[in-house]
Amino acid sequence: MYDVLKIVNWMRVKNKAELIENENAEELTQMKAMKLLYYVQGVSLVYLKHRMFPDDILAWKYGPAVSKVHQKYQRQREIVGEVSENDIDDYNELSANSRVNDVLNTVWDTFGYMSASQLLKQTHKESPWRNTKQSEVITDDEMKKYFSKIVSE
C-alpha cells in the first residue's frame, strides 16, 4: 500500500505534463482527485486484490472522498501548482511498479478527461456511493462487488 498523498502527487505530475502539452487541459481539482482516488481504490481491490492506499473512502454529499486529501488541500480548488522533485519521485516510484502503474493509468485514461462535476454525477449513479449513508465509509466489500463487474482481473 502507498500513502494516498503519493497517489495524489502521481496525479498532479501527470496533470502538470498534460497542462504543458495541451492548452485545453484543465488543472486537477481536489474534487476530481477524490473521485479518481475512489476509482483507483475500486480497481485496485479487484485487479491487485488489495487496497492501493490505507485511507477509507467516505460517502460525502458531493461523492466519494478521502479525509486526508481534503485536509491537505483544504480551501484549494486546483491542486497542481508547482511540481517539486519530491512529487516527481512519488510519480516515479508508483510508475516503477508495473501493476500499480496499470491501475493508475487505466483510471486516468478512463476517467481523467472528465470534469469534477461529470465524475460527481457518475459516482452518484454507482451503487457503492448510493448504498452508503452520507459520511459513512464505503466498504471494501461494496466496492469489490461493484468493481468486479467492470474490471477484468
PDB file of C-alpha atoms in Angstrom:
ATOM      1  CA  MET A   1       0.000   0.000   0.000  1.00  0.00           C
ATOM      2  CA  TYR A   2       1.003   3.576  -0.638  1.00  0.00           C
ATOM      3  CA  ASP A   3       0.327   6.837   1.128  1.00  0.00           C
ATOM      4  CA  VAL A   4      -2.723   8.410  -0.517  1.00  0.00           C
ATOM      5  CA  LEU A   5      -0.850  11.691  -0.930  1.00  0.00           C
ATOM      6  CA  LYS A   6       1.760   9.897  -3.097  1.00  0.00           C
ATOM      7  CA  ILE A   7      -1.072   8.837  -5.371  1.00  0.00           C
ATOM      8  CA  VAL A   8      -2.349  12.403  -5.492  1.00  0.00           C
ATOM      9  CA  ASN A   9       1.194  13.515  -6.361  1.00  0.00           C
ATOM     10  CA  TRP A  10       1.213  10.970  -9.204  1.00  0.00           C
ATOM     11  CA  MET A  11      -1.997  12.599 -10.497  1.00  0.00           C
ATOM     12  CA  ARG A  12      -0.567  16.090 -10.057  1.00  0.00           C
ATOM     13  CA  VAL A  13       2.584  15.250 -12.027  1.00  0.00           C
ATOM     14  CA  LYS A  14       0.536  13.532 -14.741  1.00  0.00           C
ATOM     15  CA  ASN A  15      -1.799  16.524 -14.964  1.00  0.00           C
ATOM     16  CA  LYS A  16       1.084  19.029 -14.973  1.00  0.00           C
ATOM     17  CA  ALA A  17       2.511  17.288 -18.056  1.00  0.00           C
ATOM     18  CA  GLU A  18      -0.918  17.485 -19.729  1.00  0.00           C
ATOM     19  CA  LEU A  19      -1.218  21.184 -18.898  1.00  0.00           C
ATOM     20  CA  ILE A  20       2.137  21.811 -20.583  1.00  0.00           C
ATOM     21  CA  GLU A  21       1.303  19.728 -23.660  1.00  0.00           C
ATOM     22  CA  ASN A  22      -2.343  20.720 -24.177  1.00  0.00           C
ATOM     23  CA  GLU A  23      -3.630  24.254 -23.850  1.00  0.00           C
ATOM     24  CA  ASN A  24      -7.176  22.885 -23.440  1.00  0.00           C
ATOM     25  CA  ALA A  25      -6.313  20.648 -20.475  1.00  0.00           C
ATOM     26  CA  GLU A  26      -7.890  21.576 -17.139  1.00  0.00           C
ATOM     27  CA  GLU A  27      -5.981  21.667 -13.873  1.00  0.00           C
ATOM     28  CA  LEU A  28      -6.726  18.840 -11.440  1.00  0.00           C
ATOM     29  CA  THR A  29      -9.077  19.905  -8.668  1.00  0.00           C
ATOM     30  CA  GLN A  30      -9.425  18.499  -5.184  1.00  0.00           C
ATOM     31  CA  MET A  31     -12.909  17.173  -6.022  1.00  0.00           C
ATOM     32  CA  LYS A  32     -11.717  15.438  -9.176  1.00  0.00           C
ATOM     33  CA  ALA A  33      -8.776  13.879  -7.327  1.00  0.00           C
ATOM     34  CA  MET A  34     -11.194  12.464  -4.728  1.00  0.00           C
ATOM     35  CA  LYS A  35     -13.310  10.784  -7.383  1.00  0.00           C
ATOM     36  CA  LEU A  36     -10.249   9.404  -9.165  1.00  0.00           C
ATOM     37  CA  LEU A  37      -8.978   8.006  -5.841  1.00  0.00           C
ATOM     38  CA  TYR A  38     -12.296   6.182  -5.432  1.00  0.00           C
ATOM     39  CA  TYR A  39     -11.796   4.577  -8.846  1.00  0.00           C
ATOM     40  CA  VAL A  40      -8.140   3.774  -8.079  1.00  0.00           C
ATOM     41  CA  GLN A  41      -9.161   2.036  -4.856  1.00  0.00           C
ATOM     42  CA  GLY A  42     -12.005   0.127  -6.510  1.00  0.00           C
ATOM     43  CA  VAL A  43      -9.888  -1.064  -9.426  1.00  0.00           C
ATOM     44  CA  SER A  44      -7.044  -1.954  -7.069  1.00  0.00           C
ATOM     45  CA  LEU A  45      -9.320  -4.083  -4.880  1.00  0.00           C
ATOM     46  CA  VAL A  46     -10.243  -6.212  -7.896  1.00  0.00           C
ATOM     47  CA  TYR A  47      -7.056  -6.142 -10.004  1.00  0.00           C
ATOM     48  CA  LEU A  48      -4.399  -6.168  -7.264  1.00  0.00           C
ATOM     49  CA  LYS A  49      -6.605  -7.900  -4.657  1.00  0.00           C
ATOM     50  CA  HIS A  50      -5.790  -5.263  -2.041  1.00  0.00           C
ATOM     51  CA  ARG A  51      -6.176  -1.579  -1.317  1.00  0.00           C
ATOM     52  CA  MET A  52      -3.887   0.855  -3.097  1.00  0.00           C
ATOM     53  CA  PHE A  53      -3.888   3.110  -0.013  1.00  0.00           C
ATOM     54  CA  PRO A  54      -4.956   2.570   3.611  1.00  0.00           C
ATOM     55  CA  ASP A  55      -7.370   5.510   3.901  1.00  0.00           C
ATOM     56  CA  ASP A  56     -11.104   4.889   3.847  1.00  0.00           C
ATOM     57  CA  ILE A  57     -13.310   6.267   1.105  1.00  0.00           C
ATOM     58  CA  LEU A  58     -16.200   8.211   2.604  1.00  0.00           C
ATOM     59  CA  ALA A  59     -19.626   8.820   1.065  1.00  0.00           C
ATOM     60  CA  TRP A  60     -19.781  12.573   1.300  1.00  0.00           C
ATOM     61  CA  LYS A  61     -22.569  14.730  -0.104  1.00  0.00           C
ATOM     62  CA  TYR A  62     -20.531  15.510  -3.231  1.00  0.00           C
ATOM     63  CA  GLY A  63     -19.430  11.929  -3.756  1.00  0.00           C
ATOM     64  CA  PRO A  64     -16.598   9.687  -2.615  1.00  0.00           C
ATOM     65  CA  ALA A  65     -13.909  11.483  -0.620  1.00  0.00           C
ATOM     66  CA  VAL A  66     -10.737  10.869   1.385  1.00  0.00           C
ATOM     67  CA  SER A  67     -10.395  12.969   4.569  1.00  0.00           C
ATOM     68  CA  LYS A  68      -6.593  13.146   4.430  1.00  0.00           C
ATOM     69  CA  VAL A  69      -6.687  14.645   0.933  1.00  0.00           C
ATOM     70  CA  HIS A  70      -9.404  17.104   1.924  1.00  0.00           C
ATOM     71  CA  GLN A  71      -7.336  18.224   4.917  1.00  0.00           C
ATOM     72  CA  LYS A  72      -4.162  18.638   2.845  1.00  0.00           C
ATOM     73  CA  TYR A  73      -5.868  20.716   0.147  1.00  0.00           C
ATOM     74  CA  GLN A  74      -8.457  22.478   2.295  1.00  0.00           C
ATOM     75  CA  ARG A  75      -9.658  25.730   0.749  1.00  0.00           C
ATOM     76  CA  GLN A  76      -7.949  24.915  -2.559  1.00  0.00           C
ATOM     77  CA  ARG A  77      -9.829  24.180  -5.745  1.00  0.00           C
ATOM     78  CA  GLU A  78      -6.971  23.466  -8.148  1.00  0.00           C
ATOM     79  CA  ILE A  79      -4.204  21.381  -6.596  1.00  0.00           C
ATOM     80  CA  VAL A  80      -1.429  21.016  -9.182  1.00  0.00           C
ATOM     81  CA  GLY A  81       0.527  24.227  -8.696  1.00  0.00           C
ATOM     82  CA  GLU A  82       4.280  23.804  -8.766  1.00  0.00           C
ATOM     83  CA  VAL A  83       5.553  20.231  -9.011  1.00  0.00           C
ATOM     84  CA  SER A  84       8.544  19.505  -6.755  1.00  0.00           C
ATOM     85  CA  GLU A  85      11.309  16.908  -7.007  1.00  0.00           C
ATOM     86  CA  ASN A  86       9.521  15.005  -4.228  1.00  0.00           C
ATOM     87  CA  ASP A  87       6.318  14.933  -6.314  1.00  0.00           C
ATOM     88  CA  ILE A  88       8.276  13.582  -9.284  1.00  0.00           C
ATOM     89  CA  ASP A  89       9.925  10.980  -7.023  1.00  0.00           C
ATOM     90  CA  ASP A  90       6.446   9.837  -5.921  1.00  0.00           C
ATOM     91  CA  TYR A  91       5.358   9.632  -9.563  1.00  0.00           C
ATOM     92  CA  ASN A  92       8.424   7.593 -10.497  1.00  0.00           C
ATOM     93  CA  GLU A  93       8.051   5.257  -7.508  1.00  0.00           C
ATOM     94  CA  LEU A  94       4.451   4.407  -8.378  1.00  0.00           C
ATOM     95  CA  SER A  95       5.193   4.149 -12.100  1.00  0.00           C
ATOM     96  CA  ALA A  96       8.049   1.713 -11.442  1.00  0.00           C
ATOM     97  CA  ASN A  97       5.608  -0.935 -10.191  1.00  0.00           C
ATOM     98  CA  SER A  98       4.012  -2.211 -13.409  1.00  0.00           C
ATOM     99  CA  ARG A  99       0.783  -3.434 -11.792  1.00  0.00           C
ATOM    100  CA  VAL A 100       0.305  -0.219  -9.810  1.00  0.00           C
ATOM    101  CA  ASN A 101       1.121   1.733 -12.957  1.00  0.00           C
ATOM    102  CA  ASP A 102      -1.543  -0.301 -14.800  1.00  0.00           C
ATOM    103  CA  VAL A 103      -4.185   0.673 -12.237  1.00  0.00           C
ATOM    104  CA  LEU A 104      -3.251   4.355 -12.159  1.00  0.00           C
ATOM    105  CA  ASN A 105      -3.023   4.752 -15.923  1.00  0.00           C
ATOM    106  CA  THR A 106      -6.210   2.768 -16.551  1.00  0.00           C
ATOM    107  CA  VAL A 107      -8.153   5.005 -14.166  1.00  0.00           C
ATOM    108  CA  TRP A 108      -6.533   8.150 -15.579  1.00  0.00           C
ATOM    109  CA  ASP A 109      -7.154   7.108 -19.190  1.00  0.00           C
ATOM    110  CA  THR A 110     -10.756   6.103 -18.441  1.00  0.00           C
ATOM    111  CA  PHE A 111     -11.841   8.980 -16.190  1.00  0.00           C
ATOM    112  CA  GLY A 112      -9.110  11.633 -16.297  1.00  0.00           C
ATOM    113  CA  TYR A 113     -10.700  13.518 -19.187  1.00  0.00           C
ATOM    114  CA  MET A 114     -13.932  14.012 -17.220  1.00  0.00           C
ATOM    115  CA  SER A 115     -14.586  17.149 -15.172  1.00  0.00           C
ATOM    116  CA  ALA A 116     -15.105  17.029 -11.424  1.00  0.00           C
ATOM    117  CA  SER A 117     -18.847  17.639 -11.898  1.00  0.00           C
ATOM    118  CA  GLN A 118     -19.104  14.851 -14.500  1.00  0.00           C
ATOM    119  CA  LEU A 119     -17.339  12.498 -12.093  1.00  0.00           C
ATOM    120  CA  LEU A 120     -19.637  13.603  -9.261  1.00  0.00           C
ATOM    121  CA  LYS A 121     -22.672  12.725 -11.371  1.00  0.00           C
ATOM    122  CA  GLN A 122     -21.081   9.404 -12.388  1.00  0.00           C
ATOM    123  CA  THR A 123     -20.216   8.319  -8.833  1.00  0.00           C
ATOM    124  CA  HIS A 124     -23.704   9.301  -7.611  1.00  0.00           C
ATOM    125  CA  LYS A 125     -25.161   6.729 -10.047  1.00  0.00           C
ATOM    126  CA  GLU A 126     -22.941   3.909  -8.765  1.00  0.00           C
ATOM    127  CA  SER A 127     -24.002   1.508  -6.026  1.00  0.00           C
ATOM    128  CA  PRO A 128     -21.023   1.951  -3.643  1.00  0.00           C
ATOM    129  CA  TRP A 129     -21.902   5.620  -3.052  1.00  0.00           C
ATOM    130  CA  ARG A 130     -25.692   5.118  -3.335  1.00  0.00           C
ATOM    131  CA  ASN A 131     -25.717   2.197  -0.873  1.00  0.00           C
ATOM    132  CA  THR A 132     -23.688   4.007   1.791  1.00  0.00           C
ATOM    133  CA  LYS A 133     -25.147   6.502   4.259  1.00  0.00           C
ATOM    134  CA  GLN A 134     -23.760  10.018   3.956  1.00  0.00           C
ATOM    135  CA  SER A 135     -20.415  10.472   5.735  1.00  0.00           C
ATOM    136  CA  GLU A 136     -20.050   6.725   6.326  1.00  0.00           C
ATOM    137  CA  VAL A 137     -17.229   4.557   4.972  1.00  0.00           C
ATOM    138  CA  ILE A 138     -17.807   2.970   1.581  1.00  0.00           C
ATOM    139  CA  THR A 139     -16.719  -0.568   2.424  1.00  0.00           C
ATOM    140  CA  ASP A 140     -14.194  -2.604   0.505  1.00  0.00           C
ATOM    141  CA  ASP A 141     -16.864  -5.281   0.053  1.00  0.00           C
ATOM    142  CA  GLU A 142     -19.254  -2.767  -1.500  1.00  0.00           C
ATOM    143  CA  MET A 143     -16.537  -1.567  -3.879  1.00  0.00           C
ATOM    144  CA  LYS A 144     -15.362  -5.097  -4.764  1.00  0.00           C
ATOM    145  CA  LYS A 145     -18.920  -6.149  -5.539  1.00  0.00           C
ATOM    146  CA  TYR A 146     -19.386  -3.200  -7.898  1.00  0.00           C
ATOM    147  CA  PHE A 147     -15.932  -3.053  -9.492  1.00  0.00           C
ATOM    148  CA  SER A 148     -15.693  -6.809 -10.073  1.00  0.00           C
ATOM    149  CA  LYS A 149     -18.456  -6.356 -12.663  1.00  0.00           C
ATOM    150  CA  ILE A 150     -16.492  -3.757 -14.628  1.00  0.00           C
ATOM    151  CA  VAL A 151     -12.817  -4.625 -14.089  1.00  0.00           C
ATOM    152  CA  SER A 152     -11.132  -7.657 -15.628  1.00  0.00           C
ATOM    153  CA  GLU A 153      -8.558  -9.201 -13.338  1.00  0.00           C
TER     154      GLU A 153
END
